[in-house]
CSV table of C-alpha atoms and ligand atoms in Angstrom, one decimal:
chain,number,residue,atom,x,y,z
A,19,UNK,CA,0.0,0.0,0.1
A,20,UNK,CA,1.1,3.4,-0.7
A,21,UNK,CA,2.6,5.4,2.5
A,22,UNK,CA,0.0,8.3,2.2
A,23,UNK,CA,-3.0,5.9,1.9
A,24,UNK,CA,-4.7,5.2,5.3
A,25,UNK,CA,-6.7,2.3,4.2
A,26,UNK,CA,-7.9,0.5,1.0
A,27,UNK,CA,-11.5,1.2,0.3
A,28,UNK,CA,-11.9,-0.6,-3.0
A,29,UNK,CA,-9.4,-3.5,-3.9
A,30,UNK,CA,-8.6,-4.2,-7.7
A,31,UNK,CA,-10.9,-7.4,-7.3
A,32,UNK,CA,-13.7,-5.2,-5.9
A,33,UNK,CA,-13.3,-2.6,-8.6
A,34,UNK,CA,-13.4,-5.5,-11.4
A,35,UNK,CA,-16.6,-6.6,-9.9
A,36,UNK,CA,-18.0,-3.1,-9.8
A,37,UNK,CA,-17.0,-2.2,-13.6
A,38,UNK,CA,-18.2,-5.7,-14.8
A,39,UNK,CA,-21.8,-5.2,-13.2
A,40,UNK,CA,-22.0,-1.6,-14.5
A,41,UNK,CA,-21.0,-2.6,-17.8
A,42,UNK,CA,-23.9,-5.5,-18.1
A,43,UNK,CA,-26.6,-2.8,-17.2
A,44,UNK,CA,-25.2,-0.2,-19.7
A,45,UNK,CA,-24.9,-2.9,-22.5
A,46,UNK,CA,-28.6,-3.9,-21.7
A,47,UNK,CA,-29.8,-0.3,-21.7
A,48,UNK,CA,-28.0,0.8,-24.6
A,49,UNK,CA,-28.5,-2.1,-27.1
A,50,UNK,CA,-29.8,-1.1,-30.5
A,51,UNK,CA,-28.6,2.6,-29.6
A,52,UNK,CA,-26.1,4.9,-31.3
A,53,UNK,CA,-24.3,6.6,-28.4
A,54,UNK,CA,-20.9,8.4,-27.6
A,55,UNK,CA,-19.1,7.7,-24.4
A,56,UNK,CA,-17.8,10.7,-23.0
A,57,UNK,CA,-15.0,10.4,-20.3
A,58,UNK,CA,-14.4,13.4,-18.1
A,59,UNK,CA,-10.5,13.6,-17.9
A,60,UNK,CA,-8.4,13.0,-16.1
A,61,UNK,CA,-10.3,11.2,-13.3
A,62,UNK,CA,-12.2,8.8,-15.4
A,63,UNK,CA,-9.1,7.4,-17.2
A,64,UNK,CA,-8.8,4.2,-15.5
A,65,UNK,CA,-12.3,3.5,-15.0
A,66,UNK,CA,-13.4,4.2,-18.7
A,67,UNK,CA,-10.4,2.1,-20.1
A,68,UNK,CA,-11.7,-0.9,-18.1
A,69,UNK,CA,-15.5,-0.2,-18.5
A,70,UNK,CA,-15.5,0.2,-22.4
A,71,UNK,CA,-13.8,-3.0,-22.9
A,72,UNK,CA,-16.6,-4.9,-21.2
A,73,UNK,CA,-19.4,-3.2,-23.3
A,74,UNK,CA,-19.9,-5.4,-26.2
A,75,UNK,CA,-21.8,-2.7,-28.3
A,76,UNK,CA,-20.6,-0.4,-31.0
A,77,UNK,CA,-20.1,3.2,-29.9
A,78,UNK,CA,-17.6,5.8,-30.2
A,79,UNK,CA,-15.6,7.5,-27.4
A,80,UNK,CA,-14.6,11.1,-26.7
A,81,UNK,CA,-13.2,13.3,-23.8
A,82,UNK,CA,-13.9,16.6,-22.0
A,83,UNK,CA,-11.9,18.3,-19.5
A,84,UNK,CA,-13.8,20.3,-17.0
A,85,UNK,CA,-12.1,22.2,-13.9
A,86,UNK,CA,-13.6,22.8,-10.5
A,87,UNK,CA,-10.8,21.7,-8.1
A,88,UNK,CA,-7.7,23.4,-7.5
A,89,UNK,CA,-5.0,21.6,-5.2
A,90,UNK,CA,-7.7,21.4,-2.4
A,91,UNK,CA,-10.3,19.0,-1.4
A,92,UNK,CA,-13.4,21.2,-1.7
A,93,UNK,CA,-15.2,21.9,-5.1
A,94,UNK,CA,-15.1,25.6,-6.1
A,95,UNK,CA,-18.4,25.5,-7.7
A,96,UNK,CA,-17.4,27.2,-10.8
A,97,UNK,CA,-16.8,25.1,-13.6
A,98,UNK,CA,-14.9,25.8,-16.9
A,99,UNK,CA,-14.6,23.6,-19.8
A,100,UNK,CA,-10.9,23.3,-20.4
A,101,UNK,CA,-11.2,21.2,-23.5
A,102,UNK,CA,-14.5,20.2,-25.4
A,103,UNK,CA,-15.7,17.3,-27.4
A,104,UNK,CA,-14.4,16.5,-30.8
A,105,UNK,CA,-17.5,15.7,-32.4
A,106,UNK,CA,-21.1,17.1,-32.5
A,107,UNK,CA,-23.7,15.6,-30.0
A,108,UNK,CA,-26.6,17.1,-31.6
A,109,UNK,CA,-29.3,14.3,-31.9
A,110,UNK,CA,-27.0,11.7,-30.0
A,111,UNK,CA,-27.4,9.7,-26.8
A,112,UNK,CA,-24.5,10.6,-24.6
A,113,UNK,CA,-23.3,8.5,-21.6
A,114,UNK,CA,-20.8,10.4,-19.4
A,115,UNK,CA,-18.2,8.6,-17.6
A,116,UNK,CA,-17.3,10.2,-14.4
A,117,UNK,CA,-14.8,9.0,-11.4
A,118,UNK,CA,-16.7,10.5,-8.7
A,119,UNK,CA,-19.9,12.7,-7.8
A,120,UNK,CA,-19.3,14.9,-5.0
A,121,UNK,CA,-20.9,18.5,-4.7
A,122,UNK,CA,-22.7,17.6,-8.0
A,123,UNK,CA,-21.5,20.7,-9.4
A,124,UNK,CA,-19.5,19.2,-12.3
A,125,UNK,CA,-22.0,17.0,-13.8
A,126,UNK,CA,-24.9,19.4,-13.2
A,127,UNK,CA,-23.0,22.0,-15.4
A,128,UNK,CA,-21.8,19.5,-18.0
A,129,UNK,CA,-25.1,17.7,-18.5
A,130,UNK,CA,-26.9,21.1,-19.1
A,131,UNK,CA,-24.2,22.1,-21.4
A,132,UNK,CA,-24.5,19.0,-23.4
A,133,UNK,CA,-28.3,19.3,-23.5
A,134,UNK,CA,-28.1,23.0,-24.8
A,135,UNK,CA,-25.6,21.7,-27.5
A,136,UNK,CA,-28.6,19.4,-28.5
A,137,UNK,CA,-28.0,15.8,-27.2
A,138,UNK,CA,-30.9,13.9,-27.4
A,139,UNK,CA,-30.3,11.9,-24.2
A,140,UNK,CA,-27.5,12.5,-21.4
A,141,UNK,CA,-26.8,10.0,-18.9
A,142,UNK,CA,-24.1,9.5,-16.4
A,143,UNK,CA,-22.1,6.6,-15.0
A,144,UNK,CA,-20.0,7.2,-11.9
A,145,UNK,CA,-17.8,4.8,-10.2
A,146,UNK,CA,-18.2,6.5,-6.8
A,147,UNK,CA,-20.9,8.6,-5.4
A,148,UNK,CA,-20.6,10.7,-2.2
A,149,UNK,CA,-24.4,11.8,-1.9
A,150,UNK,CA,-23.8,13.1,1.5
A,151,UNK,CA,-21.9,16.0,0.0
A,152,UNK,CA,-24.4,17.3,-2.5
A,153,UNK,CA,-24.6,21.0,-3.0
A,154,UNK,CA,-26.8,20.9,-6.0
A,155,UNK,CA,-29.4,18.2,-6.8
A,156,UNK,CA,-27.8,15.6,-9.0
A,157,UNK,CA,-28.6,11.9,-9.4
A,158,UNK,CA,-26.4,9.7,-11.7
A,159,UNK,CA,-28.1,7.1,-13.7
A,160,UNK,CA,-25.5,4.4,-13.0
A,161,UNK,CA,-23.7,4.4,-9.7
A,162,UNK,CA,-20.7,1.9,-9.1
A,163,UNK,CA,-20.5,2.5,-5.2
A,164,UNK,CA,-21.8,4.9,-2.7
A,165,UNK,CA,-18.7,5.7,-0.5
A,166,UNK,CA,-18.4,7.7,2.8
A,167,UNK,CA,-17.3,11.4,3.1
A,168,UNK,CA,-13.6,10.6,2.8
A,169,UNK,CA,-11.1,12.0,0.4
A,170,UNK,CA,-10.2,9.1,-1.8
A,171,UNK,CA,-7.4,8.5,-4.4
A,172,UNK,CA,-6.3,5.9,-7.0
A,173,UNK,CA,-7.7,4.2,-10.0
A,174,UNK,CA,-7.7,7.6,-11.9
A,175,UNK,CA,-8.5,9.7,-8.8
A,176,UNK,CA,-5.8,12.4,-7.6
A,177,UNK,CA,-5.0,14.8,-5.1
A,178,UNK,CA,-3.0,17.5,-6.4
A,179,UNK,CA,-2.3,15.3,-9.4
A,180,UNK,CA,-0.8,12.4,-7.6
A,181,UNK,CA,-1.9,8.8,-6.9
A,182,UNK,CA,-3.9,8.3,-10.3
A,183,UNK,CA,-1.9,5.1,-11.1
A,184,UNK,CA,-2.6,3.1,-7.8
A,185,UNK,CA,-4.4,0.1,-8.9
A,186,UNK,CA,-7.0,0.4,-5.8
A,187,UNK,CA,-8.8,3.0,-4.4
A,188,UNK,CA,-7.7,4.0,-0.9
A,189,UNK,CA,-8.6,6.6,1.6
A,190,UNK,CA,-6.0,9.6,1.6
A,191,UNK,CA,-4.2,10.0,5.1
A,192,UNK,CA,-5.6,13.5,6.4
A,193,UNK,CA,-2.2,14.7,7.2
A,194,UNK,CA,-1.5,14.9,3.5
A,195,UNK,CA,-4.1,17.6,3.0
A,196,UNK,CA,-4.6,19.0,6.4
B,227,IMP,P1,-18.1,17.8,-7.9
B,227,IMP,O1,-18.4,18.8,-8.9
B,227,IMP,O2,-17.9,18.4,-6.5
B,227,IMP,O3,-19.3,16.8,-7.8
B,227,IMP,O4,-16.5,17.1,-7.9
B,227,IMP,C1,-16.4,16.4,-8.9
B,227,IMP,C2,-14.9,16.0,-9.1
B,227,IMP,O5,-14.2,16.4,-7.9
B,227,IMP,C3,-14.6,14.8,-9.5
B,227,IMP,O6,-14.8,14.5,-10.7
B,227,IMP,C4,-13.2,14.4,-8.8
B,227,IMP,O7,-12.3,14.7,-9.7
B,227,IMP,C5,-13.1,15.4,-7.7
B,227,IMP,N1,-13.3,14.7,-6.5
B,227,IMP,C6,-14.3,14.9,-5.7
B,227,IMP,N2,-14.2,14.0,-4.5
B,227,IMP,C7,-12.8,13.4,-4.6
B,227,IMP,C8,-12.2,12.4,-4.0
B,227,IMP,O8,-12.6,11.8,-3.0
B,227,IMP,N3,-11.0,12.2,-4.4
B,227,IMP,C9,-10.5,12.7,-5.6
B,227,IMP,N4,-11.3,13.5,-6.4
B,227,IMP,C10,-12.4,13.9,-6.0
B,228,MG,MG1,-13.1,14.5,-12.1
């Protein structure tokens, strides 16, 4: 285990199980639909790479970069699109892939943005959800697992751009950010 990690919250085995079960549901719901899978960088990178390989359908992928967090552990609430999609979403079904929903600010903003761009249907799959921390109403369509109000890292999730490469999700020691 990494020295900055307090304890493992989701092991590689547990992550694999969660991803497989999400993939099954998505495969069933999106069967026969033409859709774009949109990953929110950078946090979704590990999750999306594993998830998309388990979905046996035809779809395209794209990415967006949005910012709300600086180097702290609290969302600023102000969302900015740093990098937009490379293809039009007008009339398309969009499935957004996110690492974690916290305040809800990011996805609330991104979903509205894609709807104003003319997307036909916008859904969200998130690996983790911290429903206790919502500041704006937002309910993801597919949730891997609900987690307690702790700051987590690994499997794509970072603190100050570190720990994304850990193969598991761990609770970050408070001493690292307090
Ligand atoms: P929201 O806009 O507050 O819902 O924040 C969502 C974004 O904040 C996520 O996409 C993550 O990048 C980041 N975030 C929220 N909680 C955590 C955490 O516990 N660890 C790492 N990143 C987090
Ligand atoms: Mg993120």
